[in-house]
Amino acid sequence: MADLTDLKKTPLFDLHETLGARMVPFAGYAMPVQYAAGVLKEHLHTRQAAGLFDVSHMGQVTIWPKSGDLADAALALERLVPVDVLGLKAGRQRYGLFTNEAGGILDDLMITNRGDHLFLVVNAACKEQDVALLKAGLSETCEVTVLDDRALVALQGPAAEAALAKLAPGVAEMCFMDVGSFEILGGDCVVSRSGYTGEDGYEISVPADRVVEVAQALLADGSVEPIGLGARDSLRLEAGLCLYGNDIDETTTPVEAALQWAIQKVRREGGARAGGFPGADTVLPQLAGGTERRRVGIRPETRAPVRAGAPLFADEAGGASVGTVTSGSFGPSVDAPVAMGYVPAAMAEPGTMLFADVRGKRLPVAVASLPFVTPGYKRS
């Protein structure tokens, strides 16, 4: 058993133990890596029915404009992210990135327009630095508040809508990236139709003192099972989604990471609010002219998984490394190993054959399109 003595605990910690979770340290928290069913079954259950994840370790932050005009908060945040925040409609959510002066990614996050304020969800491992960044950059015009009194759970999978609609019928009307307020078992909740698995589903911000009741009610549905970090990782990898610290970090730009889709036209060269974010002098030319390397999907040609850190080579024998695997595992839904990594732009075309070093042997791998599974998002 891992030593959990000095770790933070989410409001669902006791429930995890009751459910038989194996708890591990993660981003300073004691978190469930798996339950009795195991990672493989948890992964497949989420793809086939619905899985409930505790993501309360993530940071939840509100940004209120001191002027009362949400445009002031949106424009202030745009000085920190290469994202069209001003154009985000009320009740909608958008993926974003904090960048540094070199164009590297400090963190990725979700940004929601709540009508009169912005609501952000940031990564657990980065939330202290993110909050400091927000307060340093926005405090003159905005109130930046960390919501320490709220928990966060994710309900993911094709049965998620039916399960959550039993508690909040209105969620069935939501589409992908919609966000709304719902009363669930007497608690005021903020629900987004989004997630980190490639499946349809929801992320639910719940008052911390009500989250156990909400989680138990969801788990009482026969289609819903508790899911740990192990399956969360394999699900997001099959979906081609980045894990901060593995696939993206301060040394990778949004364009290198194949996340240029997250930079809307209005923030690019020729746009009404082009640039103005940290690292724009690097990122904008890359958007126009490309980069020397790119994040790609990787499909091993054998049954052996290729793990993060494995060097990639152009030749089966000899030659210097041309790239690196950043995430790799077995993909239960595709019944094959899957991975992501960085390769030279000239080698980023799907079908390009490379070799990965696995325990001293160079095994063949093919560059592949992402994602590895077809997303199940409800678009309309």
PDB file of C-alpha atoms in Angstrom, residues 126-359:
ATOM      1  CA  CYS A 126      -0.542  22.949 -12.040  1.00  0.00           C
ATOM      2  CA  LYS A 127      -3.360  24.634 -10.150  1.00  0.00           C
ATOM      3  CA  GLU A 128      -1.220  26.573  -7.675  1.00  0.00           C
ATOM      4  CA  GLN A 129       0.915  28.080 -10.451  1.00  0.00           C
ATOM      5  CA  ASP A 130      -2.190  28.676 -12.579  1.00  0.00           C
ATOM      6  CA  VAL A 131      -3.979  30.542  -9.810  1.00  0.00           C
ATOM      7  CA  ALA A 132      -0.862  32.626  -9.157  1.00  0.00           C
ATOM      8  CA  LEU A 133      -0.662  33.411 -12.891  1.00  0.00           C
ATOM      9  CA  LEU A 134      -4.328  34.417 -12.989  1.00  0.00           C
ATOM     10  CA  LYS A 135      -4.092  36.617  -9.925  1.00  0.00           C
ATOM     11  CA  ALA A 136      -0.926  38.325 -11.183  1.00  0.00           C
ATOM     12  CA  GLY A 137      -2.429  38.981 -14.599  1.00  0.00           C
ATOM     13  CA  LEU A 138      -6.071  39.715 -13.790  1.00  0.00           C
ATOM     14  CA  SER A 139      -6.354  41.118 -10.256  1.00  0.00           C
ATOM     15  CA  GLU A 140      -6.500  44.754 -11.374  1.00  0.00           C
ATOM     16  CA  THR A 141      -9.720  44.151 -13.301  1.00  0.00           C
ATOM     17  CA  CYS A 142     -11.096  40.878 -11.931  1.00  0.00           C
ATOM     18  CA  GLU A 143     -11.776  38.904  -8.776  1.00  0.00           C
ATOM     19  CA  VAL A 144     -10.061  35.505  -9.053  1.00  0.00           C
ATOM     20  CA  THR A 145     -11.485  32.934  -6.610  1.00  0.00           C
ATOM     21  CA  VAL A 146     -10.544  29.292  -6.044  1.00  0.00           C
ATOM     22  CA  LEU A 147     -13.620  27.180  -5.267  1.00  0.00           C
ATOM     23  CA  ASP A 148     -12.239  25.059  -2.428  1.00  0.00           C
ATOM     24  CA  ASP A 149     -15.762  24.195  -1.284  1.00  0.00           C
ATOM     25  CA  ARG A 150     -16.679  22.238  -4.410  1.00  0.00           C
ATOM     26  CA  ALA A 151     -15.952  18.739  -5.655  1.00  0.00           C
ATOM     27  CA  LEU A 152     -15.862  17.549  -9.270  1.00  0.00           C
ATOM     28  CA  VAL A 153     -16.981  14.238 -10.739  1.00  0.00           C
ATOM     29  CA  ALA A 154     -17.094  13.012 -14.328  1.00  0.00           C
ATOM     30  CA  LEU A 155     -19.768  10.662 -15.637  1.00  0.00           C
ATOM     31  CA  GLN A 156     -18.623   9.228 -18.957  1.00  0.00           C
ATOM     32  CA  GLY A 157     -19.959   6.756 -21.487  1.00  0.00           C
ATOM     33  CA  PRO A 158     -22.964   6.112 -23.755  1.00  0.00           C
ATOM     34  CA  ALA A 159     -25.257   5.480 -20.750  1.00  0.00           C
ATOM     35  CA  ALA A 160     -24.210   8.706 -18.976  1.00  0.00           C
ATOM     36  CA  GLU A 161     -27.119  10.777 -20.269  1.00  0.00           C
ATOM     37  CA  ALA A 162     -29.781   8.341 -19.084  1.00  0.00           C
ATOM     38  CA  ALA A 163     -28.141   7.911 -15.678  1.00  0.00           C
ATOM     39  CA  LEU A 164     -27.727  11.630 -14.951  1.00  0.00           C
ATOM     40  CA  ALA A 165     -31.120  12.558 -16.408  1.00  0.00           C
ATOM     41  CA  LYS A 166     -32.767  10.537 -13.632  1.00  0.00           C
ATOM     42  CA  LEU A 167     -31.412  13.133 -11.201  1.00  0.00           C
ATOM     43  CA  ALA A 168     -31.508  16.200 -13.480  1.00  0.00           C
ATOM     44  CA  PRO A 169     -33.779  15.657 -16.523  1.00  0.00           C
ATOM     45  CA  GLY A 170     -32.633  18.848 -18.254  1.00  0.00           C
ATOM     46  CA  VAL A 171     -29.138  17.503 -18.928  1.00  0.00           C
ATOM     47  CA  ALA A 172     -30.528  15.378 -21.759  1.00  0.00           C
ATOM     48  CA  GLU A 173     -31.067  18.539 -23.815  1.00  0.00           C
ATOM     49  CA  MET A 174     -27.397  19.561 -23.609  1.00  0.00           C
ATOM     50  CA  CYS A 175     -24.931  19.157 -26.466  1.00  0.00           C
ATOM     51  CA  PHE A 176     -21.156  18.754 -26.407  1.00  0.00           C
ATOM     52  CA  MET A 177     -19.498  21.685 -24.596  1.00  0.00           C
ATOM     53  CA  ASP A 178     -22.791  23.076 -23.270  1.00  0.00           C
ATOM     54  CA  VAL A 179     -22.719  24.161 -19.608  1.00  0.00           C
ATOM     55  CA  GLY A 180     -25.647  24.811 -17.284  1.00  0.00           C
ATOM     56  CA  SER A 181     -26.815  25.068 -13.687  1.00  0.00           C
ATOM     57  CA  PHE A 182     -28.857  22.198 -12.266  1.00  0.00           C
ATOM     58  CA  GLU A 183     -30.181  21.261  -8.851  1.00  0.00           C
ATOM     59  CA  ILE A 184     -29.142  17.694  -8.101  1.00  0.00           C
ATOM     60  CA  LEU A 185     -30.414  16.163  -4.853  1.00  0.00           C
ATOM     61  CA  GLY A 186     -30.779  19.639  -3.402  1.00  0.00           C
ATOM     62  CA  GLY A 187     -27.285  20.797  -4.365  1.00  0.00           C
ATOM     63  CA  ASP A 188     -26.568  23.636  -6.806  1.00  0.00           C
ATOM     64  CA  CYS A 189     -24.404  22.012  -9.485  1.00  0.00           C
ATOM     65  CA  VAL A 190     -22.656  23.243 -12.615  1.00  0.00           C
ATOM     66  CA  VAL A 191     -22.793  20.608 -15.354  1.00  0.00           C
ATOM     67  CA  SER A 192     -20.817  20.573 -18.589  1.00  0.00           C
ATOM     68  CA  ARG A 193     -21.356  18.039 -21.349  1.00  0.00           C
ATOM     69  CA  SER A 194     -17.698  17.199 -21.791  1.00  0.00           C
ATOM     70  CA  GLY A 195     -14.987  14.880 -20.528  1.00  0.00           C
ATOM     71  CA  TYR A 196     -11.603  13.276 -20.988  1.00  0.00           C
ATOM     72  CA  THR A 197     -12.449   9.854 -22.427  1.00  0.00           C
ATOM     73  CA  GLY A 198     -13.660  10.454 -25.980  1.00  0.00           C
ATOM     74  CA  GLU A 199     -17.138   9.369 -24.893  1.00  0.00           C
ATOM     75  CA  ASP A 200     -20.310  11.321 -24.401  1.00  0.00           C
ATOM     76  CA  GLY A 201     -20.688  12.394 -20.798  1.00  0.00           C
ATOM     77  CA  TYR A 202     -20.624  15.113 -18.206  1.00  0.00           C
ATOM     78  CA  GLU A 203     -18.396  16.837 -15.689  1.00  0.00           C
ATOM     79  CA  ILE A 204     -20.348  17.895 -12.610  1.00  0.00           C
ATOM     80  CA  SER A 205     -19.198  20.545 -10.129  1.00  0.00           C
ATOM     81  CA  VAL A 206     -20.924  19.696  -6.843  1.00  0.00           C
ATOM     82  CA  PRO A 207     -20.885  21.317  -3.380  1.00  0.00           C
ATOM     83  CA  ALA A 208     -18.301  19.298  -1.454  1.00  0.00           C
ATOM     84  CA  ASP A 209     -20.765  18.467   1.303  1.00  0.00           C
ATOM     85  CA  ARG A 210     -23.217  16.934  -1.220  1.00  0.00           C
ATOM     86  CA  VAL A 211     -20.881  15.015  -3.505  1.00  0.00           C
ATOM     87  CA  VAL A 212     -21.000  11.690  -1.622  1.00  0.00           C
ATOM     88  CA  GLU A 213     -24.790  11.646  -1.909  1.00  0.00           C
ATOM     89  CA  VAL A 214     -24.618  12.519  -5.615  1.00  0.00           C
ATOM     90  CA  ALA A 215     -21.965   9.888  -6.308  1.00  0.00           C
ATOM     91  CA  GLN A 216     -23.913   7.186  -4.452  1.00  0.00           C
ATOM     92  CA  ALA A 217     -27.077   8.051  -6.363  1.00  0.00           C
ATOM     93  CA  LEU A 218     -25.264   7.757  -9.682  1.00  0.00           C
ATOM     94  CA  LEU A 219     -23.602   4.491  -8.668  1.00  0.00           C
ATOM     95  CA  ALA A 220     -27.015   3.094  -7.715  1.00  0.00           C
ATOM     96  CA  ASP A 221     -27.827   3.085 -11.431  1.00  0.00           C
ATOM     97  CA  GLY A 222     -27.026  -0.344 -12.821  1.00  0.00           C
ATOM     98  CA  SER A 223     -25.155   1.123 -15.786  1.00  0.00           C
ATOM     99  CA  VAL A 224     -22.671   3.124 -13.677  1.00  0.00           C
ATOM    100  CA  GLU A 225     -19.460   1.775 -12.143  1.00  0.00           C
ATOM    101  CA  PRO A 226     -16.644   3.612 -10.317  1.00  0.00           C
ATOM    102  CA  ILE A 227     -13.553   4.102 -12.479  1.00  0.00           C
ATOM    103  CA  GLY A 228      -9.985   4.884 -11.404  1.00  0.00           C
ATOM    104  CA  LEU A 229      -7.041   6.798 -12.805  1.00  0.00           C
ATOM    105  CA  GLY A 230      -5.673   3.738 -14.614  1.00  0.00           C
ATOM    106  CA  ALA A 231      -8.633   3.448 -16.966  1.00  0.00           C
ATOM    107  CA  ARG A 232      -8.910   7.229 -17.208  1.00  0.00           C
ATOM    108  CA  ASP A 233      -5.417   7.254 -18.691  1.00  0.00           C
ATOM    109  CA  SER A 234      -6.018   4.468 -21.225  1.00  0.00           C
ATOM    110  CA  LEU A 235      -9.358   6.009 -22.241  1.00  0.00           C
ATOM    111  CA  ARG A 236      -7.868   9.452 -22.882  1.00  0.00           C
ATOM    112  CA  LEU A 237      -4.927   7.923 -24.775  1.00  0.00           C
ATOM    113  CA  GLU A 238      -7.246   6.038 -27.136  1.00  0.00           C
ATOM    114  CA  ALA A 239      -9.102   9.333 -27.604  1.00  0.00           C
ATOM    115  CA  GLY A 240      -5.841  11.089 -28.560  1.00  0.00           C
ATOM    116  CA  LEU A 241      -6.100  13.540 -25.650  1.00  0.00           C
ATOM    117  CA  CYS A 242      -2.983  15.062 -24.116  1.00  0.00           C
ATOM    118  CA  LEU A 243      -1.842  14.534 -20.546  1.00  0.00           C
ATOM    119  CA  TYR A 244      -0.064  17.592 -19.196  1.00  0.00           C
ATOM    120  CA  GLY A 245       3.482  16.737 -18.141  1.00  0.00           C
ATOM    121  CA  ASN A 246       3.649  13.853 -20.637  1.00  0.00           C
ATOM    122  CA  ASP A 247       2.420  14.959 -24.053  1.00  0.00           C
ATOM    123  CA  ILE A 248       2.532  18.719 -23.490  1.00  0.00           C
ATOM    124  CA  ASP A 249       4.647  20.908 -21.224  1.00  0.00           C
ATOM    125  CA  GLU A 250       6.655  24.128 -21.189  1.00  0.00           C
ATOM    126  CA  THR A 251       8.938  22.794 -23.953  1.00  0.00           C
ATOM    127  CA  THR A 252       6.097  22.111 -26.426  1.00  0.00           C
ATOM    128  CA  THR A 253       4.153  24.756 -28.321  1.00  0.00           C
ATOM    129  CA  PRO A 254       0.476  24.379 -29.268  1.00  0.00           C
ATOM    130  CA  VAL A 255       1.410  23.898 -32.926  1.00  0.00           C
ATOM    131  CA  GLU A 256       4.055  21.256 -32.195  1.00  0.00           C
ATOM    132  CA  ALA A 257       1.454  19.494 -30.027  1.00  0.00           C
ATOM    133  CA  ALA A 258      -1.089  19.491 -32.906  1.00  0.00           C
ATOM    134  CA  LEU A 259      -3.379  21.680 -30.805  1.00  0.00           C
ATOM    135  CA  GLN A 260      -3.548  24.542 -33.296  1.00  0.00           C
ATOM    136  CA  TRP A 261      -7.312  23.925 -33.561  1.00  0.00           C
ATOM    137  CA  ALA A 262      -7.580  25.484 -30.076  1.00  0.00           C
ATOM    138  CA  ILE A 263      -6.374  28.852 -31.454  1.00  0.00           C
ATOM    139  CA  GLN A 264      -9.315  30.497 -33.192  1.00  0.00           C
ATOM    140  CA  LYS A 265      -8.930  32.690 -36.303  1.00  0.00           C
ATOM    141  CA  VAL A 266      -9.558  35.896 -34.387  1.00  0.00           C
ATOM    142  CA  ARG A 267      -6.334  35.313 -32.393  1.00  0.00           C
ATOM    143  CA  ARG A 268      -4.208  34.446 -35.441  1.00  0.00           C
ATOM    144  CA  GLU A 269      -2.427  36.713 -37.923  1.00  0.00           C
ATOM    145  CA  GLY A 270      -5.033  38.829 -39.658  1.00  0.00           C
ATOM    146  CA  GLY A 271      -7.589  38.307 -36.894  1.00  0.00           C
ATOM    147  CA  ALA A 272      -9.254  41.155 -35.025  1.00  0.00           C
ATOM    148  CA  ARG A 273      -7.355  40.299 -31.819  1.00  0.00           C
ATOM    149  CA  ALA A 274      -4.286  38.574 -33.239  1.00  0.00           C
ATOM    150  CA  GLY A 275      -1.525  37.792 -30.780  1.00  0.00           C
ATOM    151  CA  GLY A 276      -1.348  39.577 -27.459  1.00  0.00           C
ATOM    152  CA  PHE A 277      -0.690  36.360 -25.537  1.00  0.00           C
ATOM    153  CA  PRO A 278       2.634  35.082 -24.132  1.00  0.00           C
ATOM    154  CA  GLY A 279       4.743  33.463 -26.840  1.00  0.00           C
ATOM    155  CA  ALA A 280       2.745  34.912 -29.738  1.00  0.00           C
ATOM    156  CA  ASP A 281       5.969  35.808 -31.554  1.00  0.00           C
ATOM    157  CA  THR A 282       6.756  32.089 -31.689  1.00  0.00           C
ATOM    158  CA  VAL A 283       3.295  30.559 -32.049  1.00  0.00           C
ATOM    159  CA  LEU A 284       1.859  32.772 -34.790  1.00  0.00           C
ATOM    160  CA  PRO A 285       4.728  32.112 -37.248  1.00  0.00           C
ATOM    161  CA  GLN A 286       4.398  28.391 -36.509  1.00  0.00           C
ATOM    162  CA  LEU A 287       0.699  28.522 -37.359  1.00  0.00           C
ATOM    163  CA  ALA A 288       1.606  29.991 -40.726  1.00  0.00           C
ATOM    164  CA  GLY A 289       4.810  28.106 -41.511  1.00  0.00           C
ATOM    165  CA  GLY A 290       4.709  24.886 -39.533  1.00  0.00           C
ATOM    166  CA  THR A 291       7.137  23.385 -37.031  1.00  0.00           C
ATOM    167  CA  GLU A 292      10.087  21.046 -37.098  1.00  0.00           C
ATOM    168  CA  ARG A 293       8.317  18.388 -35.043  1.00  0.00           C
ATOM    169  CA  ARG A 294       4.730  17.264 -34.423  1.00  0.00           C
ATOM    170  CA  ARG A 295       2.762  15.183 -31.947  1.00  0.00           C
ATOM    171  CA  VAL A 296       1.365  12.109 -33.688  1.00  0.00           C
ATOM    172  CA  GLY A 297      -0.396   8.877 -32.948  1.00  0.00           C
ATOM    173  CA  ILE A 298       1.772   5.746 -32.938  1.00  0.00           C
ATOM    174  CA  ARG A 299       0.584   2.165 -33.550  1.00  0.00           C
ATOM    175  CA  PRO A 300       3.067  -0.565 -32.595  1.00  0.00           C
ATOM    176  CA  GLU A 301       3.168  -3.353 -35.151  1.00  0.00           C
ATOM    177  CA  THR A 302       3.617  -5.986 -32.433  1.00  0.00           C
ATOM    178  CA  ARG A 303       1.533  -6.719 -29.307  1.00  0.00           C
ATOM    179  CA  ALA A 304       4.158  -5.168 -27.041  1.00  0.00           C
ATOM    180  CA  PRO A 305       3.109  -1.781 -25.584  1.00  0.00           C
ATOM    181  CA  VAL A 306       5.569   1.058 -26.135  1.00  0.00           C
ATOM    182  CA  ARG A 307       5.782   3.195 -23.000  1.00  0.00           C
ATOM    183  CA  ALA A 308       6.447   6.876 -22.417  1.00  0.00           C
ATOM    184  CA  GLY A 309      10.103   7.788 -22.825  1.00  0.00           C
ATOM    185  CA  ALA A 310      10.882   5.213 -25.500  1.00  0.00           C
ATOM    186  CA  PRO A 311      13.107   6.732 -28.212  1.00  0.00           C
ATOM    187  CA  LEU A 312      12.025   6.489 -31.835  1.00  0.00           C
ATOM    188  CA  PHE A 313      14.330   5.713 -34.753  1.00  0.00           C
ATOM    189  CA  ALA A 314      14.075   5.875 -38.517  1.00  0.00           C
ATOM    190  CA  ASP A 315      16.101   2.670 -38.961  1.00  0.00           C
ATOM    191  CA  GLU A 316      15.880  -0.774 -37.420  1.00  0.00           C
ATOM    192  CA  ALA A 317      19.569  -0.656 -36.604  1.00  0.00           C
ATOM    193  CA  GLY A 318      21.888   2.314 -36.213  1.00  0.00           C
ATOM    194  CA  GLY A 319      21.192   6.003 -36.495  1.00  0.00           C
ATOM    195  CA  ALA A 320      20.316   8.603 -33.922  1.00  0.00           C
ATOM    196  CA  SER A 321      16.921   8.909 -32.281  1.00  0.00           C
ATOM    197  CA  VAL A 322      14.452  11.007 -34.291  1.00  0.00           C
ATOM    198  CA  GLY A 323      11.686  11.313 -31.705  1.00  0.00           C
ATOM    199  CA  THR A 324      10.206  10.172 -28.398  1.00  0.00           C
ATOM    200  CA  VAL A 325       7.087   8.428 -27.181  1.00  0.00           C
ATOM    201  CA  THR A 326       5.262  10.584 -24.615  1.00  0.00           C
ATOM    202  CA  SER A 327       2.337   8.275 -23.743  1.00  0.00           C
ATOM    203  CA  GLY A 328       1.916   4.591 -24.398  1.00  0.00           C
ATOM    204  CA  SER A 329      -0.234   1.729 -23.176  1.00  0.00           C
ATOM    205  CA  PHE A 330      -2.454  -1.130 -24.268  1.00  0.00           C
ATOM    206  CA  GLY A 331      -5.724   0.104 -25.757  1.00  0.00           C
ATOM    207  CA  PRO A 332      -8.491  -2.233 -24.551  1.00  0.00           C
ATOM    208  CA  SER A 333     -11.100  -0.833 -26.954  1.00  0.00           C
ATOM    209  CA  VAL A 334      -8.906  -1.338 -30.007  1.00  0.00           C
ATOM    210  CA  ASP A 335      -7.339  -4.529 -28.597  1.00  0.00           C
ATOM    211  CA  ALA A 336      -3.864  -3.317 -29.463  1.00  0.00           C
ATOM    212  CA  PRO A 337      -1.079  -1.148 -28.082  1.00  0.00           C
ATOM    213  CA  VAL A 338      -1.412   2.581 -28.750  1.00  0.00           C
ATOM    214  CA  ALA A 339       0.895   5.512 -28.140  1.00  0.00           C
ATOM    215  CA  MET A 340       1.574   9.166 -28.889  1.00  0.00           C
ATOM    216  CA  GLY A 341       4.835  10.998 -29.334  1.00  0.00           C
ATOM    217  CA  TYR A 342       6.834  13.600 -31.213  1.00  0.00           C
ATOM    218  CA  VAL A 343       8.508  13.021 -34.569  1.00  0.00           C
ATOM    219  CA  PRO A 344      10.047  15.299 -37.218  1.00  0.00           C
ATOM    220  CA  ALA A 345       7.373  17.004 -39.307  1.00  0.00           C
ATOM    221  CA  ALA A 346       8.706  15.202 -42.368  1.00  0.00           C
ATOM    222  CA  MET A 347       7.896  11.878 -40.681  1.00  0.00           C
ATOM    223  CA  ALA A 348       4.471  12.849 -39.316  1.00  0.00           C
ATOM    224  CA  GLU A 349       2.421  11.466 -42.215  1.00  0.00           C
ATOM    225  CA  PRO A 350       0.177   8.547 -41.133  1.00  0.00           C
ATOM    226  CA  GLY A 351       1.647   5.273 -42.298  1.00  0.00           C
ATOM    227  CA  THR A 352       5.264   6.356 -41.879  1.00  0.00           C
ATOM    228  CA  MET A 353       7.237   3.432 -40.426  1.00  0.00           C
ATOM    229  CA  LEU A 354       9.563   3.987 -37.485  1.00  0.00           C
ATOM    230  CA  PHE A 355      11.138   1.869 -34.761  1.00  0.00           C
ATOM    231  CA  ALA A 356      10.734   2.191 -31.000  1.00  0.00           C
ATOM    232  CA  ASP A 357      13.329   1.018 -28.519  1.00  0.00           C
ATOM    233  CA  VAL A 358      11.617  -1.418 -26.122  1.00  0.00           C
ATOM    234  CA  ARG A 359      13.978  -2.982 -23.586  1.00  0.00           C
TER     235      ARG A 359
END
